[in-house]
């Protein structure tokens, strides 16, 4: 073969090889990732729409999920009664009618006896101690076990801190003063009231004021000054009692429909969970910041009389609380398991609370 012909043939072969290789590279290149469609979720709540602290806390969970996901999850919030009633939230999320539900776990005692232990226990854990048990003491795993049969994934999503003891039109000087009293109080606290001779009534927040006004109930507890001022309880009651022995650190929940949650990719699952952790911290901070200002408004502007339950009343309520809690735990295998965990953790953590924060607060008040 002549040199010129050989060079031409070589150049043609090289070009063909290059084109073939290029074609192989193009065919081997991954297709561009298809943008994920926006997931639209509904959140139902047990709170009045945009109610300070609780309602806005639900809004904040939705806002955080929307922001942290870059808009890949869009959550629309419905207040109590807008899509379902306040006490229909659990069933709505369990059935998939809504994907998220913001509430207090003690509302579901009739469905899950152990649920009360994941909100608050009379004379039990403070907000910080409750978070410690849930995140680091095995509490959240037990909560997930309790909600699993209902297709729900529970999460802490807020805490009110220590609540107030309630609103009354009569002084509480002894346990006798509670007998026959119709008082709005849910959860284990309501069971303790019943044992003390009172008549506990479970009402959603939006129904409390008209019930007080009409005389359907004689007294109520709700949360604390920040929320109680907004509801205007001072207009129909006289005495405001402390401490909230029945709710020392009440956890709010945001439950997720399990099927909807499992349909998300791992990064969005993490975003949803972590958004709720942020909201949990933010709500407790908000209540800590707002309660004192609201309390002073109640006392100075609205002439509310702040009272302290007598020590003897608290001692008797603590004794009754222990009896109620132990009986509640014994009535259900999972409740027994959950209470055993929380009780053991409380015994351990309160020793440090007393040595650390308790001792410091006493010193600060000298």
Coordinates of N, CA, C and O in Angstrom, one line a residue, residues 182-258:
X182 N -67.3 21.0 88.6 CA -67.1 20.6 87.2 C -66.0 21.4 86.6 O -66.1 22.6 86.4
X183 N -64.9 20.7 86.3 CA -63.7 21.4 85.8 C -63.2 20.8 84.5 O -63.0 19.6 84.4
X184 N -62.9 21.6 83.6 CA -62.3 21.2 82.3 C -60.8 20.8 82.6 O -60.0 21.7 83.0
X185 N -60.5 19.5 82.5 CA -59.1 19.0 82.6 C -59.0 17.7 82.0 O -59.7 16.7 82.4
X186 N -58.2 17.5 80.9 CA -58.1 16.3 80.3 C -57.0 15.4 80.9 O -56.3 15.8 81.9
X187 N -56.8 14.2 80.3 CA -55.7 13.4 80.7 C -55.7 12.8 82.1 O -56.8 12.7 82.7
X188 N -54.5 12.5 82.6 CA -54.4 11.9 83.9 C -54.8 12.9 85.0 O -55.3 12.5 86.1
X189 N -54.6 14.2 84.7 CA -55.0 15.2 85.7 C -56.5 15.1 86.0 O -56.9 15.3 87.1
X190 N -57.2 14.9 84.9 CA -58.7 14.8 85.1 C -59.1 13.6 85.9 O -60.0 13.6 86.7
X191 N -58.3 12.5 85.7 CA -58.6 11.3 86.5 C -58.3 11.5 88.0 O -59.0 11.0 88.9
X192 N -57.3 12.3 88.3 CA -56.9 12.7 89.7 C -58.0 13.6 90.3 O -58.5 13.3 91.4
X193 N -58.5 14.5 89.5 CA -59.6 15.4 90.0 C -60.8 14.5 90.3 O -61.5 14.7 91.3
X194 N -61.1 13.5 89.5 CA -62.3 12.7 89.7 C -62.1 11.9 91.0 O -63.0 11.8 91.8
X195 N -60.9 11.4 91.3 CA -60.6 10.7 92.5 C -60.7 11.6 93.7 O -61.1 11.2 94.8
X196 N -60.5 12.9 93.5 CA -60.6 13.9 94.6 C -62.1 14.3 94.8 O -62.4 15.1 95.7
X197 N -63.0 13.9 93.9 CA -64.4 14.2 94.1 C -64.9 15.2 93.2 O -66.1 15.6 93.2
X198 N -64.1 15.7 92.3 CA -64.5 16.7 91.3 C -65.1 16.0 90.1 O -65.1 14.7 90.0
X199 N -65.6 16.7 89.1 CA -66.2 16.2 87.9 C -65.4 16.7 86.7 O -65.6 17.8 86.2
X200 N -64.4 15.9 86.2 CA -63.6 16.4 85.1 C -64.4 16.4 83.8 O -65.2 15.5 83.5
X201 N -64.1 17.4 83.0 CA -64.8 17.6 81.7 C -63.7 17.8 80.6 O -62.8 18.6 80.8
X202 N -63.8 17.1 79.5 CA -62.8 17.2 78.4 C -63.4 18.1 77.3 O -64.5 17.7 76.8
X203 N -62.8 19.2 77.1 CA -63.3 20.2 76.1 C -62.2 20.7 75.2 O -61.1 20.9 75.7
X204 N -62.4 20.8 73.9 CA -61.3 21.5 73.1 C -61.3 23.0 73.5 O -62.2 23.5 74.0
X205 N -60.1 23.6 73.2 CA -59.9 25.0 73.6 C -61.0 26.0 73.2 O -61.4 26.8 74.0
X206 N -61.5 25.8 72.0 CA -62.5 26.8 71.5 C -63.9 26.7 72.2 O -64.7 27.7 72.1
X207 N -64.1 25.7 73.0 CA -65.4 25.5 73.7 C -65.3 25.9 75.2 O -66.3 25.9 75.9
X208 N -64.1 26.3 75.7 CA -64.0 26.5 77.1 C -64.7 27.7 77.6 O -65.4 27.7 78.5
X209 N -64.4 28.9 76.9 CA -64.9 30.1 77.4 C -66.5 30.1 77.4 O -67.1 30.5 78.5
X210 N -67.1 29.7 76.3 CA -68.6 29.7 76.4 C -69.2 28.7 77.5 O -70.2 29.0 78.0
X211 N -68.4 27.7 77.7 CA -68.9 26.7 78.8 C -68.7 27.3 80.2 O -69.6 27.1 81.0
X212 N -67.7 28.1 80.4 CA -67.5 28.8 81.6 C -68.6 29.9 81.8 O -69.2 30.1 82.8
X213 N -68.9 30.6 80.7 CA -69.8 31.7 80.7 C -71.2 31.2 81.0 O -72.0 31.9 81.7
X214 N -71.6 30.0 80.4 CA -72.9 29.5 80.6 C -73.1 28.8 81.9 O -74.2 28.5 82.3
X215 N -72.0 28.4 82.5 CA -72.1 27.6 83.8 C -72.1 26.1 83.5 O -72.3 25.4 84.5
X216 N -71.8 25.7 82.3 CA -71.7 24.3 82.0 C -70.5 23.7 82.8 O -70.5 22.5 83.1
X217 N -69.5 24.5 83.0 CA -68.4 24.1 83.8 C -68.1 25.2 84.9 O -68.5 26.4 84.7
X218 N -67.6 24.8 86.0 CA -67.3 25.8 87.1 C -65.9 26.3 87.1 O -65.7 27.4 87.6
X219 N -65.0 25.6 86.5 CA -63.6 26.0 86.6 C -62.9 25.3 85.3 O -63.4 24.4 84.7
X220 N -61.7 25.8 85.1 CA -61.0 25.3 83.9 C -59.5 25.4 84.1 O -59.0 26.3 84.8
X221 N -58.7 24.6 83.5 CA -57.3 24.9 83.2 C -57.2 24.8 81.7 O -58.0 24.2 81.0
X222 N -56.2 25.6 81.2 CA -56.0 25.5 79.7 C -54.5 25.4 79.6 O -54.0 24.2 79.5
X223 N -53.7 26.4 79.6 CA -52.3 26.3 79.5 C -51.6 27.1 80.5 O -51.2 26.7 81.6
X224 N -51.4 28.4 80.2 CA -50.7 29.4 81.0 C -51.1 30.8 80.6 O -51.9 31.0 79.8
X225 N -50.5 31.8 81.3 CA -50.9 33.2 81.0 C -50.9 33.6 79.6 O -51.8 34.3 79.1
X226 N -49.9 33.2 78.8 CA -49.9 33.6 77.4 C -51.1 33.2 76.6 O -51.7 34.0 75.9
X227 N -51.6 31.9 76.8 CA -52.8 31.5 76.1 C -54.0 31.9 76.8 O -55.1 32.2 76.2
X228 N -54.0 31.9 78.2 CA -55.2 32.1 79.0 C -55.7 33.6 78.8 O -56.9 33.9 78.8
X229 N -54.7 34.5 78.7 CA -55.1 35.9 78.4 C -55.8 36.0 77.1 O -56.8 36.7 76.9
X230 N -55.3 35.3 76.0 CA -55.9 35.4 74.7 C -57.3 34.9 74.7 O -58.2 35.4 74.0
X231 N -57.6 33.9 75.6 CA -59.0 33.3 75.6 C -59.9 34.2 76.5 O -61.1 34.0 76.5
X232 N -59.3 35.1 77.3 CA -60.2 36.0 78.1 C -60.9 35.3 79.3 O -61.9 35.8 79.7
X233 N -60.2 34.3 79.9 CA -60.9 33.6 81.0 C -61.1 34.6 82.2 O -62.0 34.4 83.1
X234 N -60.3 35.6 82.3 CA -60.4 36.6 83.4 C -61.7 37.3 83.4 O -62.2 37.9 84.4
X235 N -62.4 37.2 82.3 CA -63.8 37.9 82.2 C -64.8 37.2 83.0 O -65.9 37.8 83.3
X236 N -64.6 35.9 83.2 CA -65.7 35.1 83.8 C -65.2 34.3 85.0 O -66.0 33.5 85.6
X237 N -64.0 34.5 85.4 CA -63.5 33.8 86.7 C -62.7 34.8 87.5 O -62.3 35.9 87.0
X238 N -62.4 34.5 88.7 CA -61.8 35.4 89.6 C -60.4 35.0 90.1 O -59.5 35.9 90.1
X239 N -60.2 33.8 90.4 CA -58.9 33.3 91.0 C -58.1 32.5 89.9 O -58.7 31.7 89.2
X240 N -56.8 32.8 89.9 CA -55.9 32.1 89.0 C -54.9 31.4 89.9 O -54.1 32.0 90.6
X241 N -54.9 30.0 89.8 CA -54.1 29.2 90.8 C -52.8 28.7 90.1 O -52.8 28.3 88.9
X242 N -51.8 28.6 90.9 CA -50.5 28.0 90.5 C -50.1 27.0 91.7 O -50.5 27.2 92.8
X243 N -49.3 26.0 91.4 CA -48.7 25.6 90.1 C -49.6 24.6 89.4 O -50.6 24.1 89.9
X244 N -49.2 24.4 88.1 CA -49.9 23.4 87.3 C -49.4 22.0 87.6 O -48.7 21.4 86.8
X245 N -49.8 21.5 88.8 CA -49.4 20.2 89.2 C -49.6 19.0 88.2 O -48.9 18.0 88.2
X246 N -50.7 19.2 87.5 CA -51.2 18.2 86.5 C -50.4 18.2 85.2 O -50.4 17.2 84.5
X247 N -49.8 19.3 84.8 CA -49.1 19.4 83.6 C -47.7 20.1 83.8 O -47.6 21.3 83.5
X248 N -46.7 19.5 84.3 CA -45.5 20.1 84.6 C -44.6 20.4 83.3 O -43.7 21.2 83.4
X249 N -44.9 19.8 82.2 CA -44.1 20.1 81.0 C -44.8 19.3 79.8 O -44.4 18.2 79.5
X250 N -45.8 20.0 79.2 CA -46.6 19.2 78.3 C -46.1 19.3 76.9 O -46.0 20.3 76.3
X251 N -45.9 18.1 76.4 CA -45.4 17.9 75.0 C -46.6 17.9 74.0 O -47.6 17.3 74.2
X252 N -46.4 18.7 73.0 CA -47.3 18.7 71.8 C -46.8 17.8 70.8 O -45.6 17.6 70.6
X253 N -47.7 17.1 70.1 CA -47.3 16.1 69.1 C -47.6 16.6 67.6 O -48.5 17.4 67.4
X254 N -46.8 16.1 66.7 CA -47.2 16.2 65.3 C -47.1 14.8 64.7 O -46.0 14.3 64.6
X255 N -48.2 14.1 64.5 CA -48.2 12.8 64.0 C -48.3 12.8 62.5 O -48.9 13.7 61.9
X256 N -47.6 11.8 61.9 CA -47.6 11.7 60.4 C -48.2 10.4 60.0 O -48.0 9.4 60.6
X257 N -49.0 10.5 58.9 CA -49.5 9.2 58.3 C -48.4 8.4 57.8 O -47.5 8.9 57.0
X258 N -48.3 7.2 58.3 CA -47.1 6.4 58.0 C -46.9 6.1 56.5 O -45.8 6.1 55.9

